[in-house]
Amino acid sequence: MAATRIDGKALAAKLKEQVREEAAALPRKPGLAVILVGDDPASRVYVTSKRKDCEECGFYSEEYALPAGTTQKSLLELVEELNGRENIDGILVQLPLPKGLDEREVLLAIDPAKDVDCFHPYNVGQLTIGAPVFQPCTPGGVMEMLQEYHIDPAGKRCVVLGRSNIVGKPMALLLLHANGTVAVCHSKTPDLKELAASADILVSAVGRTGLVTADMVKEGAVVIDVAMNRNEAGKLCGDVCFEEAAEKAAYITPVPGGVGPMTRAMLMKNTLTAAKLHQGVK
Ligand code: GUN
């Protein structure tokens, strides 16, 4: 059986169009500030694409490219300044921060009502109790994909590979809230292969090319590949051996063109949510 390819690019375009229409009806344009510290090339690419997304959605955007030597104090001052700005609804600090900067303190400084990444402990708490203000972008994007393809996690065995704060943990929470039975696997999980092979919905967010082989995919499973790796040839790829996994899966996401565009679209959706919140629009 050949799997259905989940088209993240098309769904993201649809979602951004909806966001653009809703944003156009607001009294004031949604505004997003993106802070990039240092010169990590991958982060640079992400930040540039966020600016493009803002233009497409009709948002106001500001970009702060700070040198790697930026002090904690000046970064916190910038966050504080943006917290107080009326034309800025969302603040995103691109991670990882260069060594020497305290990521946790920076994320804690962002006004939770402007925390469009859903990284502030207040928003993580709201998410944990099932009352999120913002959706964590990547896991939220995955849930949108499942919904679009009428895949209901209720009663399904869901296995998440990876336990990061950005993807693995919030992904597990969203699947749990959708009534899935969830296992989270990590580097100390002894039977990771067997657990993966038991999954109705398998989400891989590890960052290791070739990790998910066909023997780890159950016949008829849904396979979601969150990773963005580069192979030896420098080509963008995920964790999943796509061709062989697609032979067994019912649904599968490609890399690129799968989860990546959905993450970006969810950031736009969260910025719209923040703008509505700030403008008292339901
Ligand atoms: N670095 C990798 N993914 C993300 C993300 O979703 N948000 C931010 N701020 N940094 C990241």
Coordinates of C-alpha atoms and ligand atoms in Angstrom, one line a residue:
M1 CA 0.0 0.0 0.0
A2 CA 1.3 3.4 -0.9
A3 CA 0.8 6.1 1.7
T4 CA -1.1 9.3 1.3
R5 CA 1.4 12.2 1.4
I6 CA 0.2 14.9 3.8
D7 CA 0.7 18.2 2.0
G8 CA 1.9 20.7 4.7
K9 CA 2.7 23.3 2.1
A10 CA -0.9 23.5 0.7
L11 CA -2.5 23.4 4.2
A12 CA -0.2 26.1 5.5
A13 CA -1.1 28.3 2.5
K14 CA -4.8 27.8 3.2
L15 CA -4.3 28.6 6.9
K16 CA -2.3 31.8 6.2
E17 CA -5.0 32.9 3.8
Q18 CA -7.6 32.6 6.6
V19 CA -5.3 34.5 8.9
R20 CA -4.8 37.2 6.3
E21 CA -8.5 37.7 5.9
E22 CA -9.1 37.8 9.7
A23 CA -6.2 40.2 10.2
A24 CA -7.5 42.6 7.5
A25 CA -10.8 43.0 9.5
L26 CA -9.0 44.1 12.7
P27 CA -8.8 47.8 13.6
R28 CA -5.0 47.5 13.8
K29 CA -2.5 45.2 11.9
P30 CA -1.1 42.4 14.0
G31 CA 2.6 43.1 14.8
L32 CA 5.4 40.6 15.3
A33 CA 8.9 41.3 16.6
V34 CA 11.6 38.6 15.9
I35 CA 14.8 38.7 17.8
L36 CA 17.8 36.8 16.4
V37 CA 21.1 36.8 18.4
G38 CA 24.3 35.7 16.7
D39 CA 24.8 34.4 13.2
D40 CA 23.6 30.8 13.1
P41 CA 22.8 30.3 9.3
A42 CA 19.8 28.0 9.9
S43 CA 18.3 30.5 12.4
R44 CA 18.9 33.3 9.8
V45 CA 16.9 31.3 7.2
Y46 CA 14.0 30.8 9.7
V47 CA 13.9 34.5 10.6
T48 CA 13.9 35.6 6.9
S49 CA 11.0 33.2 6.2
K50 CA 9.0 34.6 9.2
R51 CA 9.3 38.1 7.7
K52 CA 8.0 36.8 4.4
D53 CA 5.1 35.1 6.2
C54 CA 4.2 38.4 8.0
E55 CA 4.1 40.2 4.6
E56 CA 1.8 37.5 3.1
C57 CA -0.5 37.8 6.1
G58 CA -0.6 41.6 6.0
F59 CA 1.2 41.9 9.4
Y60 CA 3.5 44.6 10.7
S61 CA 6.9 43.1 11.5
E62 CA 10.2 44.1 13.1
E63 CA 13.4 42.2 13.1
Y64 CA 16.3 42.6 15.5
A65 CA 19.5 41.0 14.4
L66 CA 21.8 41.3 17.4
P67 CA 25.5 40.4 17.5
A68 CA 26.6 37.1 19.2
G69 CA 28.3 39.2 21.9
T70 CA 25.0 40.7 23.1
T71 CA 24.7 40.8 26.9
Q72 CA 21.9 39.3 28.9
K73 CA 21.0 42.7 30.2
S74 CA 20.6 44.4 26.8
L75 CA 18.6 41.5 25.5
L76 CA 16.3 41.7 28.5
E77 CA 16.0 45.5 28.0
L78 CA 14.9 44.9 24.4
V79 CA 12.3 42.3 25.4
E80 CA 11.0 44.8 28.1
E81 CA 10.8 47.6 25.5
L82 CA 8.8 45.3 23.1
N83 CA 6.5 44.2 26.0
G84 CA 5.5 47.8 26.4
R85 CA 4.9 48.5 22.7
E86 CA 1.3 48.9 21.5
N87 CA 2.0 48.0 17.8
I88 CA 3.7 44.7 18.8
D89 CA 1.4 41.7 19.6
G90 CA 4.0 38.9 19.5
I91 CA 7.6 38.6 20.5
L92 CA 9.7 35.7 19.2
V93 CA 13.3 35.1 20.4
Q94 CA 14.9 32.7 18.0
L95 CA 16.4 29.7 19.8
P96 CA 19.0 28.5 20.5
L97 CA 20.6 31.6 22.0
P98 CA 24.4 31.8 21.8
K99 CA 26.4 30.3 24.8
G100 CA 26.5 32.6 27.8
L101 CA 22.9 33.8 27.5
D102 CA 20.3 32.5 29.8
E103 CA 17.5 31.2 27.6
R104 CA 15.1 30.5 30.5
E105 CA 15.4 34.0 32.0
V106 CA 14.8 35.6 28.5
L107 CA 11.7 33.4 27.9
L108 CA 10.3 34.3 31.3
A109 CA 10.7 38.0 30.6
I110 CA 8.4 37.9 27.6
D111 CA 4.9 39.1 28.4
P112 CA 2.8 35.9 28.3
A113 CA 0.1 37.7 26.2
K114 CA 2.8 38.3 23.6
D115 CA 4.4 34.8 23.8
V116 CA 3.4 33.6 20.4
D117 CA 5.9 30.7 20.6
C118 CA 4.0 29.4 23.7
F119 CA 7.3 28.9 25.5
H120 CA 6.6 31.0 28.7
P121 CA 6.0 28.8 31.7
Y122 CA 2.5 30.5 32.1
N123 CA 1.5 29.4 28.7
V124 CA 3.1 26.0 29.1
G125 CA 1.0 25.6 32.3
Q126 CA -2.1 26.7 30.5
L127 CA -1.3 24.1 27.8
T128 CA -0.7 21.4 30.4
I129 CA -4.1 21.9 32.0
G130 CA -5.8 21.9 28.6
A131 CA -6.7 25.6 28.5
P132 CA -4.1 27.0 26.1
V133 CA -4.1 30.7 24.9
F134 CA -1.6 29.9 22.2
Q135 CA -0.9 26.7 20.4
P136 CA 2.8 25.6 20.5
C137 CA 3.6 26.1 16.8
T138 CA 5.1 22.8 15.6
P139 CA 2.8 20.4 17.6
G140 CA -0.1 22.7 16.9
G141 CA 0.7 22.5 13.2
V142 CA 0.8 18.7 13.4
M143 CA -2.7 18.6 15.0
E144 CA -4.0 20.8 12.2
M145 CA -2.6 18.3 9.7
L146 CA -4.3 15.4 11.5
Q147 CA -7.6 17.2 11.5
E148 CA -7.4 18.2 7.9
Y149 CA -6.9 14.5 6.9
H150 CA -9.6 13.4 9.3
I151 CA -7.2 11.5 11.5
D152 CA -8.6 11.4 15.1
P153 CA -6.1 10.5 17.8
A154 CA -8.9 9.4 20.1
G155 CA -8.3 5.8 21.2
K156 CA -5.1 5.6 19.1
R157 CA -1.7 4.6 20.3
C158 CA 0.6 7.6 19.8
V159 CA 4.3 7.4 20.1
V160 CA 6.5 10.5 20.1
L161 CA 10.2 10.2 19.5
G162 CA 12.0 13.1 21.3
R163 CA 11.2 15.0 24.5
S164 CA 12.2 18.5 23.8
N165 CA 10.4 21.5 25.3
I166 CA 9.7 22.8 21.8
V167 CA 8.3 19.7 20.2
G168 CA 8.2 16.3 22.1
K169 CA 6.6 17.4 25.4
P170 CA 3.9 19.7 24.0
M171 CA 3.2 17.2 21.2
A172 CA 2.5 14.5 23.7
L173 CA 0.2 16.9 25.6
L174 CA -1.8 17.8 22.5
L175 CA -2.2 14.1 21.6
L176 CA -3.2 13.3 25.1
H177 CA -5.8 16.1 25.2
A178 CA -7.1 14.6 21.9
N179 CA -7.6 11.4 23.8
G180 CA -4.7 9.5 22.4
T181 CA -2.7 7.0 24.5
V182 CA 0.7 8.5 24.4
A183 CA 4.3 7.2 24.9
V184 CA 7.3 9.6 24.8
C185 CA 10.6 7.9 23.8
H186 CA 14.1 9.3 24.2
S187 CA 17.7 8.4 24.3
K188 CA 17.3 6.2 27.4
T189 CA 14.3 4.3 26.1
P190 CA 15.5 0.7 25.7
D191 CA 12.7 -0.6 23.5
L192 CA 12.3 2.4 21.2
K193 CA 12.0 0.4 18.0
E194 CA 9.3 -1.9 19.4
L195 CA 7.3 1.1 20.8
A196 CA 7.6 2.9 17.5
A197 CA 6.4 -0.2 15.6
S198 CA 3.3 -0.4 17.9
A199 CA 2.2 3.2 17.0
D200 CA -1.0 4.1 15.1
I201 CA 0.4 7.7 15.1
L202 CA 4.2 8.0 15.1
V203 CA 5.8 11.4 15.5
S204 CA 9.5 11.7 15.1
A205 CA 11.3 14.8 16.5
V206 CA 14.8 13.6 17.2
G207 CA 17.0 15.2 14.5
R208 CA 18.8 12.0 13.4
T209 CA 18.7 11.2 9.6
G210 CA 17.7 7.6 9.0
L211 CA 16.4 6.9 12.5
V212 CA 12.9 5.7 11.5
T213 CA 13.3 2.6 9.3
A214 CA 10.4 0.6 7.8
D215 CA 10.6 -2.0 10.6
M216 CA 9.6 0.7 13.1
V217 CA 6.4 1.6 11.1
K218 CA 3.2 -0.4 11.7
E219 CA 1.2 -1.3 8.6
G220 CA -1.4 1.5 8.1
A221 CA 0.3 3.9 10.6
V222 CA 0.3 7.7 10.4
V223 CA 3.9 8.9 10.2
I224 CA 4.8 12.5 11.1
D225 CA 8.3 13.7 10.6
V226 CA 9.2 16.9 12.5
A227 CA 12.9 16.8 11.9
M228 CA 14.9 19.1 9.7
N229 CA 18.2 17.5 9.1
R230 CA 20.9 17.8 6.4
N231 CA 22.2 14.6 4.9
E232 CA 25.8 14.1 3.7
A233 CA 25.0 15.7 0.4
G234 CA 23.6 18.8 2.3
K235 CA 20.1 18.0 1.3
L236 CA 17.2 18.7 3.7
C237 CA 15.7 15.6 5.2
G238 CA 13.9 14.3 8.2
D239 CA 14.3 11.4 10.7
V240 CA 12.2 9.0 8.6
C241 CA 13.5 6.8 5.7
F242 CA 10.7 8.2 3.6
E243 CA 10.5 5.8 0.6
E244 CA 10.5 2.6 2.7
A245 CA 8.2 4.0 5.4
A246 CA 5.7 5.2 2.8
E247 CA 5.4 1.5 1.7
K248 CA 3.8 0.6 5.0
A249 CA 2.2 3.9 6.3
A250 CA -1.3 5.0 5.5
Y251 CA -0.3 8.7 5.8
I252 CA 3.2 10.3 5.8
T253 CA 4.6 13.8 5.9
P254 CA 7.5 14.7 3.5
V255 CA 10.5 16.8 4.4
P256 CA 10.6 19.4 3.1
G257 CA 6.9 20.4 2.5
G258 CA 5.4 18.7 5.6
V259 CA 5.5 20.0 9.1
G260 CA 7.9 22.9 8.5
P261 CA 5.4 25.2 6.6
M262 CA 2.8 24.4 9.2
T263 CA 5.0 25.6 12.1
R264 CA 5.3 28.9 10.3
A265 CA 1.6 29.2 9.6
M266 CA 0.8 28.5 13.3
L267 CA 3.1 31.3 14.3
M268 CA 1.0 33.6 12.1
K269 CA -2.2 32.2 13.7
N270 CA -0.8 32.8 17.2
T271 CA 0.2 36.4 16.3
L272 CA -3.4 37.0 15.1
T273 CA -4.7 35.5 18.3
A274 CA -2.5 37.9 20.3
A275 CA -3.6 40.8 18.2
K276 CA -7.3 40.0 18.8
L277 CA -6.6 39.7 22.5
H278 CA -4.8 43.0 22.6
Q279 CA -7.6 44.7 20.6
G280 CA -10.4 43.2 22.6
V281 CA -11.7 41.3 19.5
K282 CA -13.2 37.8 20.0
Ligands
GUN1 N1 14.2 27.3 17.2 C1 13.7 26.1 16.6 N2 12.4 26.1 16.5 C2 12.0 27.3 17.1 C3 10.7 27.8 17.3 O1 9.7 27.3 17.0 N3 10.7 29.1 17.9 C4 11.9 29.7 18.3 N4 11.7 30.9 18.9 N5 13.0 29.2 18.1 C5 13.1 28.0 17.5

